[in-house]
PDB file of C-alpha atoms in Angstrom:
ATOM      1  CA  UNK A   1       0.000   0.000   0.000  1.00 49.00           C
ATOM      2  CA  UNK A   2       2.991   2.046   0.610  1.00 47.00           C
ATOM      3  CA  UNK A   3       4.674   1.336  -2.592  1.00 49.00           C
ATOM      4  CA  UNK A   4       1.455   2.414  -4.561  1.00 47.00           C
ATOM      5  CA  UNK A   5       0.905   5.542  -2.875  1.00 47.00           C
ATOM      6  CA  UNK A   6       4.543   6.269  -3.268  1.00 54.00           C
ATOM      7  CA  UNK A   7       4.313   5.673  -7.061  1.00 60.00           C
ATOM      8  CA  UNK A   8       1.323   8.016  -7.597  1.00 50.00           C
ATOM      9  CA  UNK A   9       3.615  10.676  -5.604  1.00 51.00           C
ATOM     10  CA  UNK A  10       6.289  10.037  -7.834  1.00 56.00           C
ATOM     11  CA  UNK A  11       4.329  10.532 -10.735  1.00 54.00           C
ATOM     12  CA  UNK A  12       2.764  13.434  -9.745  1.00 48.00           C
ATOM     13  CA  UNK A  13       6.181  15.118  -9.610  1.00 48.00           C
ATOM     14  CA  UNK A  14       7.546  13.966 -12.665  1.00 56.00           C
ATOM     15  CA  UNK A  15       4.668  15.513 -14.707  1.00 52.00           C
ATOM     16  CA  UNK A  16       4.725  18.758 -12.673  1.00 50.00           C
ATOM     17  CA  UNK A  17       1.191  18.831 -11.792  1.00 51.00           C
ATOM     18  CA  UNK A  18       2.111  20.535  -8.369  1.00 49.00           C
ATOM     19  CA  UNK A  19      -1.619  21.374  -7.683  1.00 55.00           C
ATOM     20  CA  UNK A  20      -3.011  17.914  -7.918  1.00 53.00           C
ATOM     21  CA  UNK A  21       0.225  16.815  -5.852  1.00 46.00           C
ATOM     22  CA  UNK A  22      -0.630  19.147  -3.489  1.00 53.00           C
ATOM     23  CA  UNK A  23      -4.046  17.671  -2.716  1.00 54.00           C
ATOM     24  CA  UNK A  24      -2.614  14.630  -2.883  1.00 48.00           C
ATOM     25  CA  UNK A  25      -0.039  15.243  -0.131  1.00 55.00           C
ATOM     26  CA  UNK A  26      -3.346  16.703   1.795  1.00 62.00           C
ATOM     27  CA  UNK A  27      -5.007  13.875   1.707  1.00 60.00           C
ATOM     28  CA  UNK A  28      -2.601  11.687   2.489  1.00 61.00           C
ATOM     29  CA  UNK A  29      -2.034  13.663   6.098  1.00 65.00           C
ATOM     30  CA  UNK A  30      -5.676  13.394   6.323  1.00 61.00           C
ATOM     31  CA  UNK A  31      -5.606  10.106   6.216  1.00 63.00           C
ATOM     32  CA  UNK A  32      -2.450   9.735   8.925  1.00 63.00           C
ATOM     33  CA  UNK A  33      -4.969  11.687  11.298  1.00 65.00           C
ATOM     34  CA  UNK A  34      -7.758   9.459  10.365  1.00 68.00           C
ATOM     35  CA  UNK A  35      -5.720   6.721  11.087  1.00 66.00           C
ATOM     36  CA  UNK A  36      -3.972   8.012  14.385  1.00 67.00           C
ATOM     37  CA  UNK A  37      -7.385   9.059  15.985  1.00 68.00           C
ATOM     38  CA  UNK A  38      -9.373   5.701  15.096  1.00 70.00           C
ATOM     39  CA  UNK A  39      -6.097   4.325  16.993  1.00 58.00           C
ATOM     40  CA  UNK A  40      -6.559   7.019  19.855  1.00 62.00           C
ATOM     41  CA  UNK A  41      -9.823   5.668  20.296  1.00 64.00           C
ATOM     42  CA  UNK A  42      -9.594   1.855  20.033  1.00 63.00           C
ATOM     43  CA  UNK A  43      -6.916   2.386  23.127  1.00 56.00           C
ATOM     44  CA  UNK A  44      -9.065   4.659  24.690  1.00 62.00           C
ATOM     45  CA  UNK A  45     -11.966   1.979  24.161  1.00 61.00           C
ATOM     46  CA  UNK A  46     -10.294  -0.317  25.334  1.00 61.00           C
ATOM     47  CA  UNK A  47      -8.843   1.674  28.420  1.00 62.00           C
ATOM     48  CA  UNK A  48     -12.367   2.262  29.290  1.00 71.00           C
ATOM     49  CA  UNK A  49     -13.405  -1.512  28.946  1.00 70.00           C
ATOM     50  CA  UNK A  50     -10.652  -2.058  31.465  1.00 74.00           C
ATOM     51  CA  UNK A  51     -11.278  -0.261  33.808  1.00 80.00           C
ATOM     52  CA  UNK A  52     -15.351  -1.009  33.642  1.00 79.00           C
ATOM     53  CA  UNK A  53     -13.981  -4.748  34.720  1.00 83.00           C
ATOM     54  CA  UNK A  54     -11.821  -3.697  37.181  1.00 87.00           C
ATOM     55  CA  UNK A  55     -14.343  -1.712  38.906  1.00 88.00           C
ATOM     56  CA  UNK A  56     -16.972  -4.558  38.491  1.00 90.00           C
ATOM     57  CA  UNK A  57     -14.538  -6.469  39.961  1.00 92.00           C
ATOM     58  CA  UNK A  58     -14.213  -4.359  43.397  1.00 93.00           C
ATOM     59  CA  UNK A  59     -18.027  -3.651  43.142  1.00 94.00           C
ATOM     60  CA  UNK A  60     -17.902  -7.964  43.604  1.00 95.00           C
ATOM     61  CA  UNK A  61     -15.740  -7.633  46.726  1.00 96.00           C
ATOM     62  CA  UNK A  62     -18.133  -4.678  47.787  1.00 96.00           C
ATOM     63  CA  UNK A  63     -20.775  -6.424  47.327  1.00 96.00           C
ATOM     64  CA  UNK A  64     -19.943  -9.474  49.128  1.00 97.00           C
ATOM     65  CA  UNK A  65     -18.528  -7.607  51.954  1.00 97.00           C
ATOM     66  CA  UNK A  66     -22.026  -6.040  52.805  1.00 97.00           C
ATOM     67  CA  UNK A  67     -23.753  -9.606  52.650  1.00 97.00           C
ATOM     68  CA  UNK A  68     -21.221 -10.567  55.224  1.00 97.00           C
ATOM     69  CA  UNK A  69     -21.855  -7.613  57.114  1.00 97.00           C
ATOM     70  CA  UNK A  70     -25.948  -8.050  57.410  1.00 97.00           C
ATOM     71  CA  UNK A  71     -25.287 -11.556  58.095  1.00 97.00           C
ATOM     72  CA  UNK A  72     -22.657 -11.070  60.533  1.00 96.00           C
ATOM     73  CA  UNK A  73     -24.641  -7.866  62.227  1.00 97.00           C
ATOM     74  CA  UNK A  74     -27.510  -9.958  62.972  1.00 97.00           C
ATOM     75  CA  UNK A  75     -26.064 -11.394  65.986  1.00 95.00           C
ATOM     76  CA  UNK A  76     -25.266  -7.935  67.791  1.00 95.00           C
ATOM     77  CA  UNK A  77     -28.551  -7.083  66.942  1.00 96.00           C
ATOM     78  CA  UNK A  78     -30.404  -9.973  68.770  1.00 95.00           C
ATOM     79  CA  UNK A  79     -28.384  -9.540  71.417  1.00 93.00           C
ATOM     80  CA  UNK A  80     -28.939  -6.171  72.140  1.00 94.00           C
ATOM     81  CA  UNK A  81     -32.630  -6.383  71.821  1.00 95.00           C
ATOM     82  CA  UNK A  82     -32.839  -9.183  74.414  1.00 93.00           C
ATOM     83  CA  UNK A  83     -30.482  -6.797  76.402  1.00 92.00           C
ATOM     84  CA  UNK A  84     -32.937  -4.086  76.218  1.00 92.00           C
ATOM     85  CA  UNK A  85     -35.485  -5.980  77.875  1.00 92.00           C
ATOM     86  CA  UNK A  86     -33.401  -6.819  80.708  1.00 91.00           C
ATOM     87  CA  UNK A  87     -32.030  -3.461  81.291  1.00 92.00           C
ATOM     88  CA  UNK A  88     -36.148  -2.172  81.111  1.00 90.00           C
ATOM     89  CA  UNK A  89     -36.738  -4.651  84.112  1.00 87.00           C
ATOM     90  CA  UNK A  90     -33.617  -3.716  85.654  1.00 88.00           C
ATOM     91  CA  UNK A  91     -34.653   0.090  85.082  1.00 87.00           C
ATOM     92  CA  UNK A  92     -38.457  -0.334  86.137  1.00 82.00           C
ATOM     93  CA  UNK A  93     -38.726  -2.506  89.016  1.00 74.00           C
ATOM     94  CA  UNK A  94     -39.591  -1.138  92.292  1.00 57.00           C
ATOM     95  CA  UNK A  95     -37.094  -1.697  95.309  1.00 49.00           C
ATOM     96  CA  UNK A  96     -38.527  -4.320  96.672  1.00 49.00           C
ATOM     97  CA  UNK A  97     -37.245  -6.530  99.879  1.00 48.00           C
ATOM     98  CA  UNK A  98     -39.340  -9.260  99.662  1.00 49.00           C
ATOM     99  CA  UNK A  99     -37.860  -9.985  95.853  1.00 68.00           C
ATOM    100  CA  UNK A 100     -34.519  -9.658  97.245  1.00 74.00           C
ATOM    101  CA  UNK A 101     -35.022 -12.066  99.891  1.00 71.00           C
ATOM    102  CA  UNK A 102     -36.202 -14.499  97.291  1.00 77.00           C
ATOM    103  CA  UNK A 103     -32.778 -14.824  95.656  1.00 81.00           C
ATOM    104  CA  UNK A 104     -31.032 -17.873  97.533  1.00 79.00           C
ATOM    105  CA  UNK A 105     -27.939 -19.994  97.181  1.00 79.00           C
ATOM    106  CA  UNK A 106     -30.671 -22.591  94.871  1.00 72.00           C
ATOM    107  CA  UNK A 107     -32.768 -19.615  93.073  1.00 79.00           C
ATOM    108  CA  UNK A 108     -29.477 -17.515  92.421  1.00 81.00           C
ATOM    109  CA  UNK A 109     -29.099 -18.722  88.848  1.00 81.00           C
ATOM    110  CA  UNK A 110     -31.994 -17.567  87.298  1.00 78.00           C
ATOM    111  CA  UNK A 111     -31.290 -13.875  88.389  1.00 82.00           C
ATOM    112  CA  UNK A 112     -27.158 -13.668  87.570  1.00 81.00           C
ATOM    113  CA  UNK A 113     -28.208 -12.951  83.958  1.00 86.00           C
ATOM    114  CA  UNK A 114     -29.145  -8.899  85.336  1.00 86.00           C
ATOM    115  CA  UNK A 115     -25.929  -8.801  87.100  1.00 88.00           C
ATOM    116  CA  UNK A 116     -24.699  -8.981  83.703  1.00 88.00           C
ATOM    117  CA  UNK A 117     -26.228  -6.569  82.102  1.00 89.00           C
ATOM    118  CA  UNK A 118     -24.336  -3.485  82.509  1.00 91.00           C
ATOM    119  CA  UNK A 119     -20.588  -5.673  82.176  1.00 88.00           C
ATOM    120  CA  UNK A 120     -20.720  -6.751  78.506  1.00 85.00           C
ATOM    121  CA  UNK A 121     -21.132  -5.780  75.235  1.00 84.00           C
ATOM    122  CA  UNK A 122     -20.977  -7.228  71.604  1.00 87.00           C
ATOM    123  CA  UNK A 123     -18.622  -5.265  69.151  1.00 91.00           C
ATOM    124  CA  UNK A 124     -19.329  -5.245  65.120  1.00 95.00           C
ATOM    125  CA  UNK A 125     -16.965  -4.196  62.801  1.00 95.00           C
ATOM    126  CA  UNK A 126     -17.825  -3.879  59.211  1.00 96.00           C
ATOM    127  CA  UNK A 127     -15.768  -5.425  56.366  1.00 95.00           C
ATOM    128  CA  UNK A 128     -13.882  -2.708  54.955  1.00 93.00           C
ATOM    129  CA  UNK A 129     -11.211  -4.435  52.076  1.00 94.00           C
ATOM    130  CA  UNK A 130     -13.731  -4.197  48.934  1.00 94.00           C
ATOM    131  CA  UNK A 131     -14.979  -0.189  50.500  1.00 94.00           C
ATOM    132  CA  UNK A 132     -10.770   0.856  50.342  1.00 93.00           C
ATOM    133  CA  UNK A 133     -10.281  -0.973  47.226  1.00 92.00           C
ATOM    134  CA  UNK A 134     -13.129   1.283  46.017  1.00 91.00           C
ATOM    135  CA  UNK A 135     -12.342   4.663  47.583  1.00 88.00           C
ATOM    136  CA  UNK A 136      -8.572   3.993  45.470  1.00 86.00           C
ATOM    137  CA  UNK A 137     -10.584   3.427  42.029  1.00 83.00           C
ATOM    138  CA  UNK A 138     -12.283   6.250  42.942  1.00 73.00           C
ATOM    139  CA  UNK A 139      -9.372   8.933  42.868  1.00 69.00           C
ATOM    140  CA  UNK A 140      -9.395   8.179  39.007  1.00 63.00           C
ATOM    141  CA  UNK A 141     -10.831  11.076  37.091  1.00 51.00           C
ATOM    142  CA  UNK A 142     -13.080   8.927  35.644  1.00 58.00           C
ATOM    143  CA  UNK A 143     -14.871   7.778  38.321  1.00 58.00           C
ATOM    144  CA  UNK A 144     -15.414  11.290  39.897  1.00 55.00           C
ATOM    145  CA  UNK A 145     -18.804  11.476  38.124  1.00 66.00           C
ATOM    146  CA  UNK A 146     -20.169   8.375  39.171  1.00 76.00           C
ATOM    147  CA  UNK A 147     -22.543   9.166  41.770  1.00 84.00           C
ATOM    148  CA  UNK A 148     -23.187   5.426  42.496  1.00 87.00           C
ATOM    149  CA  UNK A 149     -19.408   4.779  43.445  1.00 89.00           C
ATOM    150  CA  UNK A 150     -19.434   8.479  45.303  1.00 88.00           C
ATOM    151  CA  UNK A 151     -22.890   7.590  47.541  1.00 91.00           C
ATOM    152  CA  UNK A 152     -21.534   4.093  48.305  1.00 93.00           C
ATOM    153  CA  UNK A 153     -18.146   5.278  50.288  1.00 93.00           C
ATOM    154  CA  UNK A 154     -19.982   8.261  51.835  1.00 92.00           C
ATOM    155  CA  UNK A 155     -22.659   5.907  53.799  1.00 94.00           C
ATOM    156  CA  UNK A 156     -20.360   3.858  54.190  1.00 95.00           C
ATOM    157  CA  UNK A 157     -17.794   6.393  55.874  1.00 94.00           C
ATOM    158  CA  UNK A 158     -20.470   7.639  57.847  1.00 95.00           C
ATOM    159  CA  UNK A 159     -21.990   3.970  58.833  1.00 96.00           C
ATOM    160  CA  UNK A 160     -18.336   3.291  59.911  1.00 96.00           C
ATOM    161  CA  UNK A 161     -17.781   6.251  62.063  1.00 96.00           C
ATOM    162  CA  UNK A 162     -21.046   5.559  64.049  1.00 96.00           C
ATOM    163  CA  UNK A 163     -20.528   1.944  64.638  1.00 96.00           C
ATOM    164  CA  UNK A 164     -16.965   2.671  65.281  1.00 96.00           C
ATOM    165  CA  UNK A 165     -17.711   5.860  68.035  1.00 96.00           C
ATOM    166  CA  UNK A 166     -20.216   3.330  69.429  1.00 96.00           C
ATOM    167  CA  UNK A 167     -18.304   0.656  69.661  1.00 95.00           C
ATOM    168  CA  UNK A 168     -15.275   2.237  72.007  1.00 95.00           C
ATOM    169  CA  UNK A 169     -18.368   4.235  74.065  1.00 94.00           C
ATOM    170  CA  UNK A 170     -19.068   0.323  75.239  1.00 94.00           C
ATOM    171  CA  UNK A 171     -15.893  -0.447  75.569  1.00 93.00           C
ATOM    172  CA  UNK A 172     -15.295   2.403  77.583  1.00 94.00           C
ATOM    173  CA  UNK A 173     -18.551   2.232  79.665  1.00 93.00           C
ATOM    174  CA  UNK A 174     -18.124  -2.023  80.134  1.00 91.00           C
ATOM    175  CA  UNK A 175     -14.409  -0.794  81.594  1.00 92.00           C
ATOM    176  CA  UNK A 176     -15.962   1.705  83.879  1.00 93.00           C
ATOM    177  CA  UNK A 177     -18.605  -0.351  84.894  1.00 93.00           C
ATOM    178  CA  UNK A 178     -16.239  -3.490  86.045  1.00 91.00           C
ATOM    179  CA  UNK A 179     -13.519  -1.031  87.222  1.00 93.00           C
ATOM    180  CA  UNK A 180     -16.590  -0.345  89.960  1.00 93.00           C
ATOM    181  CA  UNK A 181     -17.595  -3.712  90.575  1.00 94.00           C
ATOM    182  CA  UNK A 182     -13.880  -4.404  91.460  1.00 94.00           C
ATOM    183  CA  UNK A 183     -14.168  -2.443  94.728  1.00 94.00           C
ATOM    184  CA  UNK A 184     -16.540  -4.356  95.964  1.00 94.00           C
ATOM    185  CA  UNK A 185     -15.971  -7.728  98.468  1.00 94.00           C
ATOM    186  CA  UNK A 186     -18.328  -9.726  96.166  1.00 94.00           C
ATOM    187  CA  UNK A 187     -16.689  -9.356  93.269  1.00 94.00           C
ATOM    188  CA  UNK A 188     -14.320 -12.596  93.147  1.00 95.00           C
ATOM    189  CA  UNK A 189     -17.362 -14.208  93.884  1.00 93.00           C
ATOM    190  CA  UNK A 190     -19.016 -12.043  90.670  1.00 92.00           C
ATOM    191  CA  UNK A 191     -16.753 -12.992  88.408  1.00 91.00           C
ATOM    192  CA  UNK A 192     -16.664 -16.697  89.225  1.00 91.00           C
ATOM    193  CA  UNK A 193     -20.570 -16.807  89.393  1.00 89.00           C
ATOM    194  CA  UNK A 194     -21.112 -17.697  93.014  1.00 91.00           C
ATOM    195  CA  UNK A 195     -23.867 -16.501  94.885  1.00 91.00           C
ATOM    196  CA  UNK A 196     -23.161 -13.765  97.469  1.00 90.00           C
ATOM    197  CA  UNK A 197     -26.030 -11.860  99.568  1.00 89.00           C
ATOM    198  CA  UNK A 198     -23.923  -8.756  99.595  1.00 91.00           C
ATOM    199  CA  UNK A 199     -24.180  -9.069  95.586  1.00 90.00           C
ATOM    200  CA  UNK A 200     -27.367  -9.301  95.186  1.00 88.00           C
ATOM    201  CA  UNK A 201     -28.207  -6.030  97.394  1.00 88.00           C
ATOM    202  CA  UNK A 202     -25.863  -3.884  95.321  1.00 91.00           C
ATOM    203  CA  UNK A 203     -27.876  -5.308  92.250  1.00 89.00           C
ATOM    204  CA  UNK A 204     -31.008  -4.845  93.748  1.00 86.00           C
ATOM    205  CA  UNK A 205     -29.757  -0.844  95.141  1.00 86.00           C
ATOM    206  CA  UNK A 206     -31.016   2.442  92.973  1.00 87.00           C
ATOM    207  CA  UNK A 207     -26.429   3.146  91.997  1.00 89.00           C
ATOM    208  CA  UNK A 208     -26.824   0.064  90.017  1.00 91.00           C
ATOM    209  CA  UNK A 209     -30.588   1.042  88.664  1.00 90.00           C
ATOM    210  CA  UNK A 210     -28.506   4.385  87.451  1.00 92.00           C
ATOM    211  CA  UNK A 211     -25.937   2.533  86.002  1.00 93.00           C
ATOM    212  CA  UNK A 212     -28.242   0.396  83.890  1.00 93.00           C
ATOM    213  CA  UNK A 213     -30.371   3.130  82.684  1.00 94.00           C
ATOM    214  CA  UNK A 214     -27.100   5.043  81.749  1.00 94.00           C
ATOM    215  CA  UNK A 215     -25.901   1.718  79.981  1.00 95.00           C
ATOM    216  CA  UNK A 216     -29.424   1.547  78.355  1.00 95.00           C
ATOM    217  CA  UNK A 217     -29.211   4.937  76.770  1.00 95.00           C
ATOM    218  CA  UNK A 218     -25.524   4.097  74.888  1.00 94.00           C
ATOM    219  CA  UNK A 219     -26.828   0.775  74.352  1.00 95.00           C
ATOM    220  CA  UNK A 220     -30.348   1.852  72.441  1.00 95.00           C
ATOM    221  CA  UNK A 221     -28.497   3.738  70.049  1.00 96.00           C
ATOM    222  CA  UNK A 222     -25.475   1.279  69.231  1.00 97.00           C
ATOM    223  CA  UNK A 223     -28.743  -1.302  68.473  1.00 97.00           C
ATOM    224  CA  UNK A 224     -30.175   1.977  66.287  1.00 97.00           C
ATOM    225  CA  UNK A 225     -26.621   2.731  64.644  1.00 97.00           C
ATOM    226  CA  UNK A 226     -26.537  -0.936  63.714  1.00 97.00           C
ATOM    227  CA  UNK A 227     -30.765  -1.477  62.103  1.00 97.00           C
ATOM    228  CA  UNK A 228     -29.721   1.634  59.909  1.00 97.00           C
ATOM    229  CA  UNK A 229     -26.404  -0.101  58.858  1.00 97.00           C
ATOM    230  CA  UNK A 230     -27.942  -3.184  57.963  1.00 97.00           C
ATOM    231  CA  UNK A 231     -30.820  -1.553  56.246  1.00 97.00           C
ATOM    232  CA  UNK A 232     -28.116   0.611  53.991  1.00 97.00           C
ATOM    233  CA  UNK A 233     -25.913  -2.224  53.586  1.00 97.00           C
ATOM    234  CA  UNK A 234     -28.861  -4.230  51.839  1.00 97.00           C
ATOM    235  CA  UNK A 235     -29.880  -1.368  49.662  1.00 96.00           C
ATOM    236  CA  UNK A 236     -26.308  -0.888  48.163  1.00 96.00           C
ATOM    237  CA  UNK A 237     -26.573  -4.924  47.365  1.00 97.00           C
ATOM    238  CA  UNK A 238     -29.547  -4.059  45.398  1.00 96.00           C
ATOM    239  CA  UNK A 239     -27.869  -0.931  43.858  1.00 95.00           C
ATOM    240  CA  UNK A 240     -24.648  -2.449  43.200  1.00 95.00           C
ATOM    241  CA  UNK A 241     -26.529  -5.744  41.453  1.00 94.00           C
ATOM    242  CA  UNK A 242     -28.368  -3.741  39.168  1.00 93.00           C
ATOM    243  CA  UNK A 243     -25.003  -2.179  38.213  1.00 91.00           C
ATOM    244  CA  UNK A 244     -23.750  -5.442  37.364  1.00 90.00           C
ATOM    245  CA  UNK A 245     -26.710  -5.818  35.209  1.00 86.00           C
ATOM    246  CA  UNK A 246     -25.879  -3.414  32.859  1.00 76.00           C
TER     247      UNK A 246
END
């Protein structure tokens, strides 16, 4: 192809026809152009059909890291619901002597579970590998109008920063809590489940009634931090799938 074009050229300027050369050399650059931009944009097509898989491919690891995560969140849940009730009975029941005098060394067992209500706590922590992998896809320029990518990371960053703040306030308030029950004589006897008289009346006094209402309060909203988690988490699966669709 070369070789004929080159011939015509030739010929051209043998018989001196400078003007038809001319438009001949014209469209010959022309045709470089045309030829350099249908390459521009096969590599640019393909660029783009690159990175399209490599983001479906995070979107994957995103994806399956929120159905771990409202799998895996159900547990906390359930048990902070059943610990709501408890703390409610802790936090409405009337001082009451004759209730107290019902606990004995044979009876003991069925109350220990409210002496544990204010001393434990169940941490989540949310999958965060295919949510990084994202955030670093989405520095690219091309991603910066993709309001699907951008609305993913920012409830997730928020999700993350409740559940995290909520998780060290129970930390922090378990600590506390034990820290107190430390000072007392019973508290050997506490930790090793034993029943102990002396126990029971600080469990049955109005400090511990505080403490469990206090507890309650931090407690409420972790369980409320974590429903709206799990609720987002299962509308980005949706989002995300119909992504995939396309």
């Amino acid at each position: 192809m070369i070789k004929f074009f080159r011939s015509i050229r030739q010929k051209l300027l043998t018989e001196n026809k400078f003007s038809k050369y001319l438009l001949y050399a014209i469209g010959e650059i022309v045709l470089v152009v045309i030829g350099i931009l249908i390459a521009l944009s096969i590599n640019n097509w393909n660029e783009k059909r690159i990175e399209t898989a490599r983001l479906n491919s995070v979107l994957n690891i995103v994806k399956a890291d929120l159905i771990k995560d409202t799998l895996n969140i159900l547990r906390p849940i359930k048990d902070y619901e059943n610990k709501k009730v408890i703390l409610l009975k802790i936090i409405e029941r009337e001082k009451s002597k004759s209730s107290l005098d019902s606990i004995t060394k044979l009876s003991f067992k069925k109350y220990e579970i409210f002496t544990k209500a204010i001393s434990n706590y169940f941490l989540f922590n949310m999958n965060k590998r295919g949510i990084e992998l994202l955030k670093n896809m989405s520095n690219n320029i091309d991603f910066e109008k993709d309001t699907l990518i951008a609305s993913i990371i920012e409830r997730h960053s928020i999700n993350r920063v409740f559940i995290e703040e909520d998780n060290e306030l129970m930390r922090k308030l378990q600590f506390q809590n034990e820290e107190e029950f430390e000072k007392h004589t019973w508290y050997n006897d506490w930790r090793l489940n034993k029943y102990n008289k002396a126990m029971f009346q600080y469990f049955y006094d109005d400090e511990f009634r505080r403490k469990a209402a206090k507890y309650n309060v931090y407690s409420n909203q972790y369980l409320r931090d974590l429903k709206r988690y799990r609720s987002v988490a299962k509308s980005d699966i949706k989002l995300i799938e119909e992504r995939l669709k396309k």
